[in-house]
mmCIF file of C-alpha atoms in Angstrom:
data_model
loop_
_atom_site.group_PDB
_atom_site.id
_atom_site.type_symbol
_atom_site.label_atom_id
_atom_site.label_comp_id
_atom_site.label_asym_id
_atom_site.label_seq_id
_atom_site.Cartn_x
_atom_site.Cartn_y
_atom_site.Cartn_z
ATOM 1 C CA MET A 1374 1.678 7.939 -17.084
ATOM 2 C CA PHE A 1375 4.798 9.857 -16.040
ATOM 3 C CA LYS A 1376 3.778 13.497 -16.220
ATOM 4 C CA GLY A 1377 3.248 16.199 -13.610
ATOM 5 C CA SER A 1378 4.654 15.942 -10.092
ATOM 6 C CA ILE A 1379 6.595 12.709 -9.562
ATOM 7 C CA VAL A 1380 8.179 12.349 -6.125
ATOM 8 C CA ALA A 1381 11.778 11.250 -5.619
ATOM 9 C CA LEU A 1382 10.801 9.439 -2.433
ATOM 10 C CA ILE A 1383 12.966 9.404 0.675
ATOM 11 C CA THR A 1384 13.688 6.009 2.254
ATOM 12 C CA PRO A 1385 12.561 6.175 5.898
ATOM 13 C CA MET A 1386 14.629 4.193 8.389
ATOM 14 C CA ASN A 1387 14.285 3.274 12.050
ATOM 15 C CA LYS A 1388 16.834 3.986 14.792
ATOM 16 C CA GLU A 1389 18.791 0.878 13.837
ATOM 17 C CA GLY A 1390 19.021 2.021 10.228
ATOM 18 C CA HIS A 1391 16.599 -0.539 8.794
ATOM 19 C CA ILE A 1392 13.761 0.393 6.431
ATOM 20 C CA CYS A 1393 10.750 1.651 8.422
ATOM 21 C CA LYS A 1394 7.688 0.021 6.858
ATOM 22 C CA ASN A 1395 5.141 2.098 8.809
ATOM 23 C CA SER A 1396 6.690 5.406 7.763
ATOM 24 C CA LEU A 1397 6.985 4.210 4.155
ATOM 25 C CA LYS A 1398 3.311 3.240 4.113
ATOM 26 C CA ASN A 1399 2.320 6.654 5.510
ATOM 27 C CA LEU A 1400 4.408 8.468 2.898
ATOM 28 C CA ILE A 1401 2.863 6.490 0.043
ATOM 29 C CA GLN A 1402 -0.672 7.168 1.311
ATOM 30 C CA TYR A 1403 0.195 10.865 1.579
ATOM 31 C CA HIS A 1404 1.229 10.939 -2.079
ATOM 32 C CA ILE A 1405 -1.842 9.037 -3.248
ATOM 33 C CA LYS A 1406 -4.082 11.435 -1.321
ATOM 34 C CA ASN A 1407 -2.346 14.541 -2.712
ATOM 35 C CA LYS A 1408 -2.335 13.376 -6.357
ATOM 36 C CA THR A 1409 1.382 12.860 -6.886
ATOM 37 C CA THR A 1410 1.449 11.139 -10.291
ATOM 38 C CA ALA A 1411 4.208 8.568 -9.598
ATOM 39 C CA ILE A 1412 6.867 7.538 -7.079
ATOM 40 C CA VAL A 1413 10.562 7.064 -7.794
ATOM 41 C CA SER A 1414 11.739 4.439 -5.313
ATOM 42 C CA VAL A 1415 15.410 4.249 -4.287
ATOM 43 C CA GLY A 1416 16.810 6.993 -6.450
ATOM 44 C CA THR A 1417 19.371 9.509 -5.157
ATOM 45 C CA THR A 1418 16.856 10.921 -2.667
ATOM 46 C CA GLY A 1419 16.077 7.363 -1.554
ATOM 47 C CA GLU A 1420 19.733 6.817 -0.557
ATOM 48 C CA SER A 1421 20.466 4.295 -3.301
ATOM 49 C CA ALA A 1422 24.197 4.788 -2.767
ATOM 50 C CA THR A 1423 24.119 3.395 0.791
ATOM 51 C CA LEU A 1424 21.637 0.526 0.370
ATOM 52 C CA ASN A 1425 23.041 -2.848 -0.599
ATOM 53 C CA GLN A 1426 21.475 -4.567 -3.605
ATOM 54 C CA LYS A 1427 19.184 -6.815 -1.554
ATOM 55 C CA GLU A 1428 17.882 -3.835 0.452
ATOM 56 C CA HIS A 1429 17.517 -1.812 -2.750
ATOM 57 C CA ILE A 1430 15.376 -4.489 -4.424
ATOM 58 C CA ASN A 1431 13.320 -5.170 -1.288
ATOM 59 C CA THR A 1432 12.597 -1.446 -0.748
ATOM 60 C CA VAL A 1433 11.367 -1.009 -4.319
ATOM 61 C CA LEU A 1434 9.171 -4.116 -4.091
ATOM 62 C CA LEU A 1435 7.835 -3.039 -0.676
ATOM 63 C CA THR A 1436 6.976 0.384 -2.129
ATOM 64 C CA LEU A 1437 5.170 -1.369 -4.971
ATOM 65 C CA GLU A 1438 3.276 -3.600 -2.533
ATOM 66 C CA LEU A 1439 2.261 -0.735 -0.240
ATOM 67 C CA SER A 1440 1.117 1.403 -3.184
ATOM 68 C CA GLU A 1441 -1.564 -1.234 -3.915
ATOM 69 C CA GLY A 1442 -1.696 -0.257 -7.571
ATOM 70 C CA LYS A 1443 -2.978 3.237 -6.713
ATOM 71 C CA ILE A 1444 0.135 5.077 -7.901
ATOM 72 C CA PRO A 1445 2.796 4.012 -10.445
ATOM 73 C CA VAL A 1446 6.232 3.142 -9.061
ATOM 74 C CA ILE A 1447 9.476 3.806 -10.939
ATOM 75 C CA ALA A 1448 12.525 1.897 -9.736
ATOM 76 C CA GLY A 1449 15.922 3.540 -9.486
ATOM 77 C CA THR A 1450 18.195 1.043 -11.271
ATOM 78 C CA GLY A 1451 21.314 3.007 -12.197
ATOM 79 C CA ALA A 1452 24.874 1.841 -11.598
ATOM 80 C CA ASN A 1453 28.344 2.760 -12.818
ATOM 81 C CA SER A 1454 28.767 -0.773 -14.132
ATOM 82 C CA THR A 1455 26.582 -1.718 -17.096
ATOM 83 C CA SER A 1456 26.327 -5.348 -16.006
ATOM 84 C CA GLU A 1457 25.228 -4.292 -12.501
ATOM 85 C CA ALA A 1458 22.572 -1.956 -13.908
ATOM 86 C CA ILE A 1459 21.264 -4.780 -16.107
ATOM 87 C CA THR A 1460 21.193 -7.228 -13.184
ATOM 88 C CA LEU A 1461 19.271 -4.741 -11.045
ATOM 89 C CA THR A 1462 16.832 -3.939 -13.852
ATOM 90 C CA LYS A 1463 16.107 -7.630 -14.469
ATOM 91 C CA LYS A 1464 15.110 -8.061 -10.822
ATOM 92 C CA PHE A 1465 11.975 -6.018 -11.564
ATOM 93 C CA GLU A 1466 10.816 -7.886 -14.676
ATOM 94 C CA ASN A 1467 7.125 -8.835 -14.365
ATOM 95 C CA SER A 1468 6.913 -7.179 -10.932
ATOM 96 C CA GLY A 1469 4.429 -4.458 -11.839
ATOM 97 C CA ILE A 1470 7.082 -1.708 -11.844
ATOM 98 C CA GLY A 1471 6.024 1.036 -14.259
ATOM 99 C CA GLY A 1472 9.517 2.017 -15.362
ATOM 100 C CA CYS A 1473 13.165 2.363 -14.418
ATOM 101 C CA LEU A 1474 15.123 5.553 -13.783
ATOM 102 C CA THR A 1475 18.707 4.915 -14.851
ATOM 103 C CA VAL A 1476 21.381 7.427 -13.920
ATOM 104 C CA VAL A 1477 24.425 8.255 -16.045
ATOM 105 C CA PRO A 1478 27.305 6.047 -14.814
ATOM 106 C CA TYR A 1479 29.199 7.883 -12.104
ATOM 107 C CA TYR A 1480 32.882 8.109 -11.141
ATOM 108 C CA ASN A 1481 34.350 6.411 -14.222
ATOM 109 C CA LYS A 1482 33.438 9.293 -16.592
ATOM 110 C CA PRO A 1483 32.638 7.434 -19.838
ATOM 111 C CA THR A 1484 32.702 9.094 -23.252
ATOM 112 C CA GLN A 1485 29.479 9.907 -25.114
ATOM 113 C CA LYS A 1486 30.035 6.671 -27.083
ATOM 114 C CA GLY A 1487 30.344 4.793 -23.781
ATOM 115 C CA LEU A 1488 27.123 6.372 -22.492
ATOM 116 C CA TYR A 1489 25.271 5.378 -25.641
ATOM 117 C CA GLN A 1490 26.503 1.776 -25.442
ATOM 118 C CA HIS A 1491 25.704 1.598 -21.695
ATOM 119 C CA PHE A 1492 22.071 2.646 -22.083
ATOM 120 C CA LYS A 1493 21.639 0.661 -25.297
ATOM 121 C CA ALA A 1494 22.770 -2.521 -23.525
ATOM 122 C CA ILE A 1495 20.331 -1.917 -20.655
ATOM 123 C CA SER A 1496 17.505 -1.142 -23.085
ATOM 124 C CA GLU A 1497 18.112 -4.360 -25.030
ATOM 125 C CA SER A 1498 18.090 -6.436 -21.829
ATOM 126 C CA THR A 1499 14.549 -5.558 -20.712
ATOM 127 C CA ASN A 1500 11.015 -4.679 -21.724
ATOM 128 C CA ILE A 1501 10.611 -2.265 -18.801
ATOM 129 C CA PRO A 1502 10.332 1.376 -19.976
ATOM 130 C CA GLN A 1503 13.568 3.250 -19.300
ATOM 131 C CA ILE A 1504 13.951 6.892 -18.232
ATOM 132 C CA LEU A 1505 17.465 8.277 -18.632
ATOM 133 C CA TYR A 1506 18.806 10.435 -15.784
ATOM 134 C CA ASN A 1507 21.410 13.122 -16.389
ATOM 135 C CA VAL A 1508 22.819 14.809 -13.279
ATOM 136 C CA PRO A 1509 26.439 15.902 -13.926
ATOM 137 C CA SER A 1510 26.800 17.554 -10.506
ATOM 138 C CA ARG A 1511 26.510 14.071 -8.967
ATOM 139 C CA THR A 1512 28.044 11.833 -11.622
ATOM 140 C CA GLY A 1513 30.922 13.931 -12.953
ATOM 141 C CA CYS A 1514 29.717 13.106 -16.461
ATOM 142 C CA ASP A 1515 27.311 15.055 -18.683
ATOM 143 C CA MET A 1516 25.187 13.219 -21.248
ATOM 144 C CA LEU A 1517 24.927 15.679 -24.130
ATOM 145 C CA PRO A 1518 21.706 16.342 -26.079
ATOM 146 C CA GLU A 1519 23.115 14.588 -29.177
ATOM 147 C CA THR A 1520 23.484 11.361 -27.171
ATOM 148 C CA VAL A 1521 20.004 11.698 -25.677
ATOM 149 C CA ILE A 1522 18.528 12.186 -29.174
ATOM 150 C CA LYS A 1523 20.321 9.080 -30.432
ATOM 151 C CA LEU A 1524 19.131 7.026 -27.443
ATOM 152 C CA SER A 1525 15.538 8.272 -27.879
ATOM 153 C CA LYS A 1526 15.317 6.179 -31.063
ATOM 154 C CA LEU A 1527 15.587 2.960 -29.016
ATOM 155 C CA GLN A 1528 12.213 1.377 -28.442
ATOM 156 C CA ASN A 1529 11.850 1.327 -24.669
ATOM 157 C CA ILE A 1530 13.781 4.497 -23.780
ATOM 158 C CA ILE A 1531 10.792 6.735 -23.132
ATOM 159 C CA GLY A 1532 12.269 9.922 -21.659
ATOM 160 C CA ILE A 1533 14.912 11.713 -19.649
ATOM 161 C CA LYS A 1534 15.157 13.304 -16.236
ATOM 162 C CA GLU A 1535 17.324 16.321 -17.029
ATOM 163 C CA ALA A 1536 18.842 17.723 -13.838
ATOM 164 C CA THR A 1537 21.453 20.136 -15.150
ATOM 165 C CA GLY A 1538 19.226 23.167 -14.505
ATOM 166 C CA ASP A 1539 20.198 24.262 -18.053
ATOM 167 C CA LEU A 1540 16.876 25.213 -19.632
ATOM 168 C CA SER A 1541 18.416 25.489 -23.105
ATOM 169 C CA ARG A 1542 18.636 21.683 -23.112
ATOM 170 C CA ILE A 1543 14.861 21.405 -23.599
ATOM 171 C CA HIS A 1544 14.824 22.966 -27.061
ATOM 172 C CA LYS A 1545 18.053 21.208 -28.070
ATOM 173 C CA ILE A 1546 16.484 17.819 -27.314
ATOM 174 C CA LYS A 1547 12.783 18.417 -28.021
ATOM 175 C CA GLN A 1548 13.142 19.449 -31.654
ATOM 176 C CA TYR A 1549 14.780 16.124 -32.574
ATOM 177 C CA VAL A 1550 12.824 13.544 -30.537
ATOM 178 C CA SER A 1551 9.330 12.129 -31.027
ATOM 179 C CA LYS A 1552 6.430 13.976 -29.407
ATOM 180 C CA ASN A 1553 5.973 11.032 -27.006
ATOM 181 C CA PHE A 1554 9.508 11.271 -25.599
ATOM 182 C CA LEU A 1555 9.244 12.597 -22.033
ATOM 183 C CA LEU A 1556 11.293 15.564 -20.876
ATOM 184 C CA ILE A 1557 11.200 15.655 -17.083
ATOM 185 C CA SER A 1558 12.947 18.197 -14.888
ATOM 186 C CA GLY A 1559 15.196 17.026 -12.077
ATOM 187 C CA ASP A 1560 15.556 20.486 -10.548
ATOM 188 C CA ASP A 1561 12.696 21.836 -8.414
ATOM 189 C CA ALA A 1562 13.822 25.462 -8.579
ATOM 190 C CA THR A 1563 13.571 25.580 -12.399
ATOM 191 C CA ALA A 1564 10.835 22.954 -12.880
ATOM 192 C CA LEU A 1565 8.054 25.420 -13.683
ATOM 193 C CA ASP A 1566 10.180 27.141 -16.329
ATOM 194 C CA PHE A 1567 11.108 23.697 -17.651
ATOM 195 C CA ILE A 1568 7.432 22.784 -18.132
ATOM 196 C CA GLN A 1569 6.660 26.178 -19.696
ATOM 197 C CA LEU A 1570 9.407 25.542 -22.261
ATOM 198 C CA GLY A 1571 7.935 22.175 -23.236
ATOM 199 C CA GLY A 1572 8.704 19.705 -20.438
ATOM 200 C CA GLN A 1573 6.076 17.345 -19.057
ATOM 201 C CA GLY A 1574 6.835 17.382 -15.350
ATOM 202 C CA VAL A 1575 9.371 17.081 -12.560
ATOM 203 C CA ILE A 1576 10.876 14.328 -10.445
ATOM 204 C CA SER A 1577 10.741 16.341 -7.265
ATOM 205 C CA VAL A 1578 12.486 16.435 -3.895
ATOM 206 C CA THR A 1579 10.155 19.180 -2.632
ATOM 207 C CA ALA A 1580 7.113 16.947 -3.283
ATOM 208 C CA ASN A 1581 8.189 14.782 -0.334
ATOM 209 C CA ILE A 1582 6.825 17.463 2.013
ATOM 210 C CA ALA A 1583 4.672 19.633 -0.299
ATOM 211 C CA ALA A 1584 2.924 17.045 -2.441
ATOM 212 C CA LYS A 1585 -0.344 18.932 -2.908
ATOM 213 C CA ASP A 1586 1.327 22.212 -3.891
ATOM 214 C CA MET A 1587 3.708 20.494 -6.328
ATOM 215 C CA SER A 1588 0.850 18.495 -7.844
ATOM 216 C CA ASN A 1589 -1.295 21.593 -8.264
ATOM 217 C CA MET A 1590 1.570 23.657 -9.672
ATOM 218 C CA CYS A 1591 2.436 21.042 -12.293
ATOM 219 C CA SER A 1592 -1.200 20.463 -13.178
ATOM 220 C CA LEU A 1593 -1.766 24.187 -13.731
ATOM 221 C CA ALA A 1594 1.439 24.516 -15.748
ATOM 222 C CA LEU A 1595 0.500 21.588 -18.002
ATOM 223 C CA LYS A 1596 -2.831 23.351 -18.622
ATOM 224 C CA LYS A 1597 -0.786 26.465 -19.488
ATOM 225 C CA ASP A 1598 -2.171 28.408 -16.510
ATOM 226 C CA PHE A 1599 1.242 29.820 -15.671
ATOM 227 C CA ILE A 1600 -0.082 32.799 -13.679
ATOM 228 C CA ASN A 1601 -1.559 30.582 -10.952
ATOM 229 C CA ALA A 1602 1.260 28.050 -11.229
ATOM 230 C CA ARG A 1603 3.748 30.857 -10.484
ATOM 231 C CA ILE A 1604 1.838 31.897 -7.366
ATOM 232 C CA ILE A 1605 2.388 28.393 -5.945
ATOM 233 C CA ASN A 1606 5.984 28.267 -7.147
ATOM 234 C CA LYS A 1607 6.781 31.590 -5.502
ATOM 235 C CA LYS A 1608 5.478 30.225 -2.203
ATOM 236 C CA LEU A 1609 7.729 27.146 -2.566
ATOM 237 C CA MET A 1610 10.881 28.774 -3.937
ATOM 238 C CA LEU A 1611 12.631 29.184 -0.588
ATOM 239 C CA ILE A 1612 11.822 25.527 0.159
ATOM 240 C CA HIS A 1613 13.279 24.442 -3.212
ATOM 241 C CA GLU A 1614 16.484 26.302 -2.420
ATOM 242 C CA SER A 1615 16.724 25.325 1.260
ATOM 243 C CA LEU A 1616 16.439 21.612 0.476
ATOM 244 C CA PHE A 1617 19.854 21.845 -1.169
ATOM 245 C CA LEU A 1618 21.706 23.695 1.606
ATOM 246 C CA GLU A 1619 23.525 20.372 2.066
ATOM 247 C CA PRO A 1620 23.673 17.376 -0.257
ATOM 248 C CA ASN A 1621 20.309 15.731 -0.914
ATOM 249 C CA PRO A 1622 18.726 13.877 0.945
ATOM 250 C CA ILE A 1623 20.151 15.382 4.156
ATOM 251 C CA PRO A 1624 17.819 18.436 4.308
ATOM 252 C CA ILE A 1625 14.654 16.745 2.997
ATOM 253 C CA LYS A 1626 14.925 13.916 5.489
ATOM 254 C CA TRP A 1627 15.272 16.364 8.369
ATOM 255 C CA ALA A 1628 12.298 18.391 7.082
ATOM 256 C CA ALA A 1629 10.101 15.285 6.739
ATOM 257 C CA TRP A 1630 11.003 14.262 10.293
ATOM 258 C CA LYS A 1631 10.414 17.797 11.629
ATOM 259 C CA LEU A 1632 6.965 17.782 10.000
ATOM 260 C CA GLY A 1633 6.140 14.420 11.636
ATOM 261 C CA MET A 1634 6.022 12.515 8.348
ATOM 262 C CA ILE A 1635 8.677 9.941 9.315
ATOM 263 C CA GLN A 1636 9.559 8.520 12.722
ATOM 264 C CA ASN A 1637 13.326 9.084 12.609
ATOM 265 C CA ASN A 1638 15.834 11.320 10.881
ATOM 266 C CA TYR A 1639 18.251 8.416 10.318
ATOM 267 C CA LEU A 1640 20.861 8.716 7.559
ATOM 268 C CA ARG A 1641 23.534 6.181 6.712
ATOM 269 C CA LEU A 1642 27.167 7.214 6.675
ATOM 270 C CA PRO A 1643 28.836 8.936 4.940
ATOM 271 C CA LEU A 1644 25.669 11.093 5.090
ATOM 272 C CA THR A 1645 25.394 13.001 8.367
ATOM 273 C CA SER A 1646 22.663 15.055 10.046
ATOM 274 C CA LEU A 1647 21.858 18.569 8.921
ATOM 275 C CA SER A 1648 23.986 21.216 10.651
ATOM 276 C CA ASP A 1649 22.343 23.453 13.257
ATOM 277 C CA THR A 1650 22.835 26.549 11.086
ATOM 278 C CA ASN A 1651 21.077 24.924 8.143
ATOM 279 C CA LYS A 1652 18.347 23.483 10.375
ATOM 280 C CA ASN A 1653 17.500 27.048 11.365
ATOM 281 C CA MET A 1654 17.464 28.212 7.745
ATOM 282 C CA LEU A 1655 15.285 25.308 6.601
ATOM 283 C CA TYR A 1656 12.960 25.782 9.580
ATOM 284 C CA LEU A 1657 12.482 29.438 8.604
ATOM 285 C CA ALA A 1658 11.751 28.409 5.009
ATOM 286 C CA LEU A 1659 9.107 25.928 6.211
ATOM 287 C CA LYS A 1660 7.609 28.627 8.431
ATOM 288 C CA LYS A 1661 7.534 31.186 5.613
ATOM 289 C CA ALA A 1662 5.687 28.655 3.418
ATOM 290 C CA ASN A 1663 3.141 28.104 6.247
ATOM 291 C CA MET A 1664 4.143 24.454 6.519
ATOM 292 C CA ILE A 1665 5.119 24.720 10.175
ATOM 293 C CA HIS A 1666 3.805 26.923 12.959
#
C-alpha cells in the first residue's frame, strides 16, 4: 500500500488561518489524478507543530472524508510525550486511516532505550499500522539502525521514513529486517538513490507541486528503469533543493500558492513568509522545470 510517491501534504488555510476545505479538496483530487500512492496528513509539511489537537484530528479526518476512499491516508501522530502520541493515535481507531507516521520525540532527546520504549508503547496501544519517522535535523535525536531493527520485530510497526539523507542507513537496516518492512525516504534530493539501494518509495515535499513527475519517477525506479527515472529526477533536482531554502513548509506553501493550487499562502507563527530573495530563487527553479511560464 505505501510504496512509490507518497505526498507529505501541505495544510491549506484561509486568510483567517483556518483550514481551507476547498483548497484541501482540490489538492486531494490533484493527487488522485496524478497517481500519488498515499497522503500523509498533518505531518511536518502539514504544520502539525502549530495546529492544536482538535484541529489536527479534524484535518486528518477531513482529508480522509474528501479522499473518498480513492487514496490511502496516513495520519501524522507523533509527539514528544508518549502519552500524547498514544492519545492522538487512538483518535483514529476504526476511522479508515491506513496508517500512522510517528516522529522520533523531539526536544527532550531520549536515549535509544527511551526511543524503543516510546514506540513500543504506541505500538501496543493500537492496531493501526505504524511507520517510524527519523529526522534528526528537526528532532535533535537520531534513532540508530540498531533501534529500528529491534522495533521492526513488533507486529504493527511496518516501516520507517528515514530522513537523514544518509544512504548507508538502507543497507544497515535492510539486511536485518523482514522483506516486508518498508524503507521510505524522507529526503526528495536523495530519494531516487534511496530506492535504487533498496528503498520502496519517498514521503515527498516536492510531490505537492509535481505529483505526476514524482509518481512517474518512483514507478520507473521501482521497475528498475533508472535511466528514465534519472531524466525526471534531473529535471526536478533544483526544485528539490529550492524547497528547502527556508524551513519546510515555508517554500512549498509559497510555491503551491504561486502555481494557483491553494487560495492563500497563510502560515502560522512562528513560521513566516518566504523572503523575497528566496522567492526569486524558487521562482527560477519552477521556471527551469517548466512548471511556470
